[in-house]
Amino acid sequence: MKLLTCYQKYTELVLPLRNTPIFSGTAADEVAREAIRSDLVTFAAGNTAANIAGDTLDWLTGSGSPLEYVDRIGRVVELKATTTNLGSYLVSATDITAQKRSETAEVRELAMVNDAVEAISEGFSLWTKDLKFILCNEKYMEILFPPGFPRLQPGDDAVELNLRNLATGPIPEGANVNHYATQILDWAKSYGQNLKMTLADGRTILASSNRTNLGGYLLTVRDITKELDSEQKARDMLFDAFQTLDEGLVLLDEDMTVIFGNDAWHKMMFDRPDRIPPKPGENALDNFKALVKTGFYAIPSHMTDDDFIA
């Protein structure tokens, strides 16, 4: 196997210390041995230039995948070999040092991004503007999906994932799975905040959707089950303390909806069968109007019931 011709750039990459061109007719194994003897190519201890040259020729005649090596000055060189129609071999040499450095930097940056994402205490996921999956942390998988659920892959569709997940989880009574799934996606698309959902295993999560600069979606989820349990215990303890009061006490929210009323309040306000106390969640104003109609309040003679209520 002998050289037919080569460009100067090939010589500069393969034999950078050579000051003269490689002449036509030079044996291929001689070129390989010269490259190795030039002390530019590194190889394992105990190996010889002849062995390395032989392996290189075997690679050439086998027309295998691209061959990469790092020389002693730090360059990464890629060799490619193809067989021509006449049975000869076309070999190209390319300096891919900059490309490799760029790839190394990208891998390092991606590793740093993944490390930062995993450090987030909430479940975190990133989606394209057409709701295709990009990435998420382990906490996101742990919170939203049952054990053994396949790891999400880039390009996975949010619509399909949502339907698969809801198939194993609770939905509002009387709701259709497809309709409920659409409602959740519409919420995400509108960058909704603080959506509370109950999962199949009874846990309660809080989800938020945020817009990215490129129009995509950043979704976060947080398991608030323990927080709600703690809040419920604190509320039960507080309401239990209210029951010890001799005074009547009722808690109302800003819409006049009853939150809690103690026993003393019930005895004081609803001492007759026709005076029905409001339950938590019912509107106290409606109950007040009903009390007025039963004559519970002493209304001035110059006022009507409606005037008093107003």
CSV table of C-alpha atoms in Angstrom, one decimal:
chain,number,residue,atom,x,y,z
A,1,MET,CA,0.0,0.0,0.0
A,2,LYS,CA,1.7,3.2,-1.2
A,3,LEU,CA,0.8,6.9,-1.1
A,4,LEU,CA,-0.6,8.4,-4.3
A,5,THR,CA,-0.8,12.1,-3.2
A,6,CYS,CA,-1.6,14.2,-0.2
A,7,TYR,CA,-2.1,17.9,0.6
A,8,GLN,CA,0.2,20.0,2.8
A,9,LYS,CA,-2.4,20.2,5.5
A,10,TYR,CA,-2.4,16.4,5.9
A,11,THR,CA,1.3,16.5,6.3
A,12,GLU,CA,1.1,19.3,8.9
A,13,LEU,CA,-1.4,17.3,11.0
A,14,VAL,CA,0.1,13.8,10.7
A,15,LEU,CA,3.8,14.7,10.5
A,16,PRO,CA,4.1,18.2,11.9
A,17,LEU,CA,7.9,18.0,12.4
A,18,ARG,CA,8.5,17.0,8.7
A,19,ASN,CA,9.8,19.9,6.7
A,20,THR,CA,9.4,18.2,3.3
A,21,PRO,CA,6.3,16.8,1.6
A,22,ILE,CA,5.5,13.1,1.6
A,23,PHE,CA,6.4,11.9,-1.8
A,24,SER,CA,4.2,9.8,-4.0
A,25,GLY,CA,5.1,6.1,-3.7
A,26,THR,CA,6.0,6.3,0.0
A,27,ALA,CA,4.7,3.1,1.8
A,28,ALA,CA,1.7,3.7,4.1
A,29,ASP,CA,3.4,1.8,7.0
A,30,GLU,CA,6.4,4.0,6.6
A,31,VAL,CA,4.3,7.1,7.0
A,32,ALA,CA,2.6,5.6,10.1
A,33,ARG,CA,6.0,4.6,11.7
A,34,GLU,CA,7.4,8.1,11.0
A,35,ALA,CA,4.4,9.7,12.7
A,36,ILE,CA,5.0,7.5,15.8
A,37,ARG,CA,8.8,7.9,15.8
A,38,SER,CA,8.3,11.7,15.7
A,39,ASP,CA,7.3,11.4,19.4
A,40,LEU,CA,4.1,13.2,18.7
A,41,VAL,CA,1.7,10.4,19.1
A,42,THR,CA,1.3,8.8,22.6
A,43,PHE,CA,0.8,5.1,23.1
A,44,ALA,CA,0.7,2.6,25.9
A,45,ALA,CA,3.9,1.5,27.6
A,46,GLY,CA,5.2,-1.8,26.1
A,47,ASN,CA,3.7,-1.2,22.7
A,48,THR,CA,6.0,-0.5,19.7
A,49,ALA,CA,5.9,1.8,16.8
A,50,ALA,CA,5.6,-1.2,14.4
A,51,ASN,CA,2.6,-2.6,16.3
A,52,ILE,CA,0.9,0.8,16.4
A,53,ALA,CA,1.6,1.3,12.7
A,54,GLY,CA,0.2,-2.2,11.9
A,55,ASP,CA,-2.9,-1.5,13.9
A,56,THR,CA,-3.4,1.7,12.0
A,57,LEU,CA,-3.1,0.0,8.7
A,58,ASP,CA,-5.6,-2.7,9.8
A,59,TRP,CA,-8.0,0.1,10.7
A,60,LEU,CA,-7.4,1.7,7.2
A,61,THR,CA,-8.0,-1.4,5.3
A,62,GLY,CA,-11.0,-2.2,7.4
A,63,SER,CA,-12.5,1.2,6.6
A,64,GLY,CA,-13.8,1.4,10.1
A,65,SER,CA,-15.3,4.3,12.1
A,66,PRO,CA,-13.3,7.6,12.5
A,67,LEU,CA,-10.1,7.2,14.5
A,68,GLU,CA,-9.2,9.9,17.0
A,69,TYR,CA,-5.9,10.4,18.8
A,70,VAL,CA,-4.3,13.1,21.0
A,71,ASP,CA,-0.7,14.0,20.1
A,72,ARG,CA,1.9,15.2,22.5
A,73,ILE,CA,1.2,18.9,21.8
A,74,GLY,CA,-2.4,18.4,22.9
A,75,ARG,CA,-4.1,18.4,19.5
A,76,VAL,CA,-7.0,16.0,18.9
A,77,VAL,CA,-6.8,14.7,15.3
A,78,GLU,CA,-9.5,12.7,13.6
A,79,LEU,CA,-8.7,10.3,10.8
A,80,LYS,CA,-11.3,9.1,8.4
A,81,ALA,CA,-10.8,6.4,5.7
A,82,THR,CA,-13.1,5.5,2.8
A,83,THR,CA,-12.6,3.0,-0.1
A,84,THR,CA,-12.7,4.5,-3.6
A,85,ASN,CA,-14.4,2.9,-6.6
A,86,LEU,CA,-11.0,1.7,-7.8
A,87,GLY,CA,-10.2,0.0,-4.6
A,88,SER,CA,-7.7,2.6,-3.2
A,89,TYR,CA,-8.1,4.4,0.1
A,90,LEU,CA,-8.9,8.0,0.7
A,91,VAL,CA,-7.7,9.2,4.1
A,92,SER,CA,-8.5,12.6,5.6
A,93,ALA,CA,-7.0,14.2,8.8
A,94,THR,CA,-8.9,16.9,10.7
A,95,ASP,CA,-7.9,18.9,13.7
A,96,ILE,CA,-10.9,18.7,16.0
A,97,THR,CA,-9.3,20.1,19.1
A,98,ALA,CA,-11.6,23.2,19.3
A,99,GLN,CA,-14.7,21.0,18.7
A,100,LYS,CA,-13.6,18.6,21.5
A,101,ARG,CA,-12.9,21.5,23.9
A,102,SER,CA,-16.4,22.9,23.1
A,103,GLU,CA,-18.0,19.6,23.6
A,104,THR,CA,-16.1,19.2,26.9
A,105,ALA,CA,-17.3,22.6,28.0
A,106,GLU,CA,-20.9,21.8,27.0
A,107,VAL,CA,-20.8,18.6,29.0
A,108,ARG,CA,-19.4,20.4,32.0
A,109,GLU,CA,-22.0,23.1,31.8
A,110,LEU,CA,-24.8,20.5,31.4
A,111,ALA,CA,-23.5,18.7,34.4
A,112,MET,CA,-23.5,21.9,36.4
A,113,VAL,CA,-27.1,22.6,35.3
A,114,ASN,CA,-28.2,19.1,36.3
A,115,ASP,CA,-26.5,19.5,39.6
A,116,ALA,CA,-28.2,22.8,40.2
A,117,VAL,CA,-31.6,21.3,39.2
A,118,GLU,CA,-31.2,18.4,41.6
A,119,ALA,CA,-30.3,20.8,44.4
A,120,ILE,CA,-33.8,22.4,44.2
A,121,SER,CA,-35.9,21.2,47.1
A,122,GLU,CA,-39.2,21.4,45.0
A,123,GLY,CA,-40.1,19.2,42.1
A,124,PHE,CA,-38.8,21.1,39.0
A,125,SER,CA,-39.5,20.5,35.3
A,126,LEU,CA,-39.0,22.4,32.1
A,127,TRP,CA,-41.2,22.2,29.0
A,128,THR,CA,-41.2,23.7,25.5
A,129,LYS,CA,-43.9,26.1,24.3
A,130,ASP,CA,-45.7,23.1,22.8
A,131,LEU,CA,-45.5,21.2,26.1
A,132,LYS,CA,-42.7,18.8,25.1
A,133,PHE,CA,-40.5,17.6,28.0
A,134,ILE,CA,-37.0,19.0,28.4
A,135,LEU,CA,-35.7,18.1,31.8
A,136,CYS,CA,-36.7,17.6,35.5
A,137,ASN,CA,-35.1,16.7,38.8
A,138,GLU,CA,-35.6,13.5,40.8
A,139,LYS,CA,-37.9,15.3,43.2
A,140,TYR,CA,-40.4,16.0,40.4
A,141,MET,CA,-40.5,12.3,39.5
A,142,GLU,CA,-40.8,11.3,43.2
A,143,ILE,CA,-43.7,13.7,43.9
A,144,LEU,CA,-45.8,13.3,40.7
A,145,PHE,CA,-45.3,9.7,39.5
A,146,PRO,CA,-45.8,6.3,41.2
A,147,PRO,CA,-42.7,4.1,41.9
A,148,GLY,CA,-41.5,2.4,38.7
A,149,PHE,CA,-42.9,5.0,36.4
A,150,PRO,CA,-40.5,5.3,33.4
A,151,ARG,CA,-38.1,8.2,33.6
A,152,LEU,CA,-39.3,11.1,31.4
A,153,GLN,CA,-37.4,11.5,28.2
A,154,PRO,CA,-36.8,14.7,26.2
A,155,GLY,CA,-39.6,15.2,23.7
A,156,ASP,CA,-42.3,13.3,25.8
A,157,ASP,CA,-45.7,14.9,25.3
A,158,ALA,CA,-47.4,16.5,28.4
A,159,VAL,CA,-50.9,15.5,27.2
A,160,GLU,CA,-50.1,11.8,27.0
A,161,LEU,CA,-48.2,11.9,30.3
A,162,ASN,CA,-51.0,13.7,32.0
A,163,LEU,CA,-53.6,11.1,30.8
A,164,ARG,CA,-51.4,8.2,31.9
A,165,ASN,CA,-50.9,9.6,35.3
A,166,LEU,CA,-54.5,10.6,35.9
A,167,ALA,CA,-55.6,7.0,34.9
A,168,THR,CA,-54.2,5.9,38.3
A,169,GLY,CA,-55.1,8.9,40.4
A,170,PRO,CA,-58.3,10.5,41.8
A,171,ILE,CA,-60.2,13.1,39.8
A,172,PRO,CA,-63.2,15.2,41.0
A,173,GLU,CA,-66.4,13.3,41.5
A,174,GLY,CA,-68.4,13.1,38.2
A,175,ALA,CA,-65.5,14.5,36.1
A,176,ASN,CA,-64.3,13.0,32.9
A,177,VAL,CA,-60.6,12.0,32.8
A,178,ASN,CA,-60.0,13.6,29.4
A,179,HIS,CA,-61.8,16.8,30.4
A,180,TYR,CA,-60.0,17.0,33.7
A,181,ALA,CA,-56.7,16.5,32.0
A,182,THR,CA,-57.5,19.3,29.6
A,183,GLN,CA,-58.3,21.6,32.5
A,184,ILE,CA,-54.9,20.9,34.1
A,185,LEU,CA,-53.1,21.6,30.9
A,186,ASP,CA,-55.1,24.8,30.3
A,187,TRP,CA,-54.1,25.9,33.8
A,188,ALA,CA,-50.4,25.3,33.0
A,189,LYS,CA,-50.7,27.2,29.7
A,190,SER,CA,-52.2,30.2,31.5
A,191,TYR,CA,-49.2,30.2,34.0
A,192,GLY,CA,-51.5,29.4,36.9
A,193,GLN,CA,-50.3,29.5,40.5
A,194,ASN,CA,-50.9,27.3,43.6
A,195,LEU,CA,-53.0,24.6,42.1
A,196,LYS,CA,-53.8,22.1,44.9
A,197,MET,CA,-54.3,18.5,43.9
A,198,THR,CA,-54.8,15.2,45.7
A,199,LEU,CA,-52.9,12.2,44.4
A,200,ALA,CA,-53.9,8.6,44.3
A,201,ASP,CA,-51.9,7.8,47.5
A,202,GLY,CA,-53.7,10.5,49.4
A,203,ARG,CA,-50.9,13.1,49.3
A,204,THR,CA,-51.7,16.7,48.5
A,205,ILE,CA,-49.4,18.7,46.2
A,206,LEU,CA,-49.2,22.4,45.3
A,207,ALA,CA,-48.2,23.2,41.7
A,208,SER,CA,-47.2,26.4,39.9
A,209,SER,CA,-46.6,27.2,36.3
A,210,ASN,CA,-44.2,30.0,35.2
A,211,ARG,CA,-43.4,31.4,31.7
A,212,THR,CA,-39.8,31.1,30.4
A,213,ASN,CA,-38.2,33.8,28.3
A,214,LEU,CA,-38.6,31.6,25.2
A,215,GLY,CA,-42.3,31.0,25.8
A,216,GLY,CA,-41.9,27.6,27.5
A,217,TYR,CA,-43.1,26.4,30.9
A,218,LEU,CA,-41.3,26.0,34.2
A,219,LEU,CA,-43.5,23.8,36.4
A,220,THR,CA,-42.8,23.3,40.1
A,221,VAL,CA,-44.6,20.9,42.5
A,222,ARG,CA,-44.4,20.7,46.3
A,223,ASP,CA,-45.7,18.0,48.6
A,224,ILE,CA,-47.7,19.9,51.2
A,225,THR,CA,-49.3,16.9,52.9
A,226,LYS,CA,-47.4,17.2,56.2
A,227,GLU,CA,-47.9,21.0,56.2
A,228,LEU,CA,-51.7,20.5,55.8
A,229,ASP,CA,-51.6,17.8,58.5
A,230,SER,CA,-49.8,20.1,60.9
A,231,GLU,CA,-52.2,23.0,60.1
A,232,GLN,CA,-55.2,20.7,60.7
A,233,LYS,CA,-53.8,19.6,64.1
A,234,ALA,CA,-53.1,23.2,65.0
A,235,ARG,CA,-56.6,24.2,63.9
A,236,ASP,CA,-58.2,21.3,65.9
A,237,MET,CA,-56.3,22.3,69.0
A,238,LEU,CA,-57.4,26.0,68.6
A,239,PHE,CA,-61.0,25.0,68.0
A,240,ASP,CA,-60.9,22.7,71.1
A,241,ALA,CA,-59.7,25.7,73.1
A,242,PHE,CA,-62.6,27.8,71.9
A,243,GLN,CA,-65.0,25.2,73.2
A,244,THR,CA,-63.9,25.9,76.7
A,245,LEU,CA,-65.1,29.5,76.5
A,246,ASP,CA,-68.3,30.6,78.3
A,247,GLU,CA,-68.7,33.3,75.7
A,248,GLY,CA,-70.3,32.5,72.3
A,249,LEU,CA,-67.7,32.7,69.5
A,250,VAL,CA,-67.9,32.4,65.8
A,251,LEU,CA,-65.2,32.7,63.1
A,252,LEU,CA,-66.1,34.1,59.7
A,253,ASP,CA,-64.0,34.7,56.6
A,254,GLU,CA,-64.1,37.9,54.4
A,255,ASP,CA,-67.2,36.6,52.6
A,256,MET,CA,-69.1,36.0,55.8
A,257,THR,CA,-68.7,32.2,55.4
A,258,VAL,CA,-68.7,30.3,58.7
A,259,ILE,CA,-65.4,28.7,59.7
A,260,PHE,CA,-66.2,27.7,63.2
A,261,GLY,CA,-68.8,28.3,66.0
A,262,ASN,CA,-68.4,27.0,69.6
A,263,ASP,CA,-71.1,25.3,71.6
A,264,ALA,CA,-71.8,28.5,73.7
A,265,TRP,CA,-72.6,30.4,70.4
A,266,HIS,CA,-74.9,27.6,69.3
A,267,LYS,CA,-76.8,27.6,72.6
A,268,MET,CA,-77.0,31.4,72.7
A,269,MET,CA,-78.2,31.9,69.1
A,270,PHE,CA,-80.1,28.8,68.2
A,271,ASP,CA,-82.1,27.8,71.3
A,272,ARG,CA,-85.3,27.0,69.3
A,273,PRO,CA,-86.0,24.3,66.7
A,274,ASP,CA,-86.8,26.9,64.0
A,275,ARG,CA,-83.4,28.5,64.4
A,276,ILE,CA,-81.0,26.3,62.5
A,277,PRO,CA,-77.3,27.0,63.0
A,278,PRO,CA,-75.1,27.4,59.9
A,279,LYS,CA,-72.6,24.7,59.2
A,280,PRO,CA,-68.9,25.5,58.4
A,281,GLY,CA,-68.8,26.6,54.8
A,282,GLU,CA,-72.3,28.1,54.8
A,283,ASN,CA,-72.9,31.8,54.6
A,284,ALA,CA,-73.6,33.6,57.9
A,285,LEU,CA,-75.5,36.4,56.3
A,286,ASP,CA,-78.2,34.0,55.1
A,287,ASN,CA,-78.5,32.7,58.6
A,288,PHE,CA,-78.7,36.2,60.0
A,289,LYS,CA,-81.6,37.0,57.7
A,290,ALA,CA,-83.3,33.8,58.9
A,291,LEU,CA,-82.8,34.8,62.5
A,292,VAL,CA,-84.4,38.2,61.9
A,293,LYS,CA,-87.5,36.6,60.4
A,294,THR,CA,-87.9,34.4,63.6
A,295,GLY,CA,-87.9,37.5,65.8
A,296,PHE,CA,-84.6,36.8,67.5
A,297,TYR,CA,-83.6,40.5,67.3
A,298,ALA,CA,-85.6,43.3,68.9
A,299,ILE,CA,-86.2,45.5,65.8
A,300,PRO,CA,-87.1,49.2,66.4
A,301,SER,CA,-90.8,49.9,65.6
A,302,HIS,CA,-89.9,52.3,62.9
A,303,MET,CA,-87.9,49.8,60.9
A,304,THR,CA,-88.9,46.8,58.8
A,305,ASP,CA,-87.0,43.5,58.8
A,306,ASP,CA,-85.3,44.4,55.5
A,307,ASP,CA,-84.3,47.8,56.9
A,308,PHE,CA,-82.7,46.1,59.9
A,309,ILE,CA,-80.9,43.6,57.7
A,310,ALA,CA,-79.6,46.3,55.4
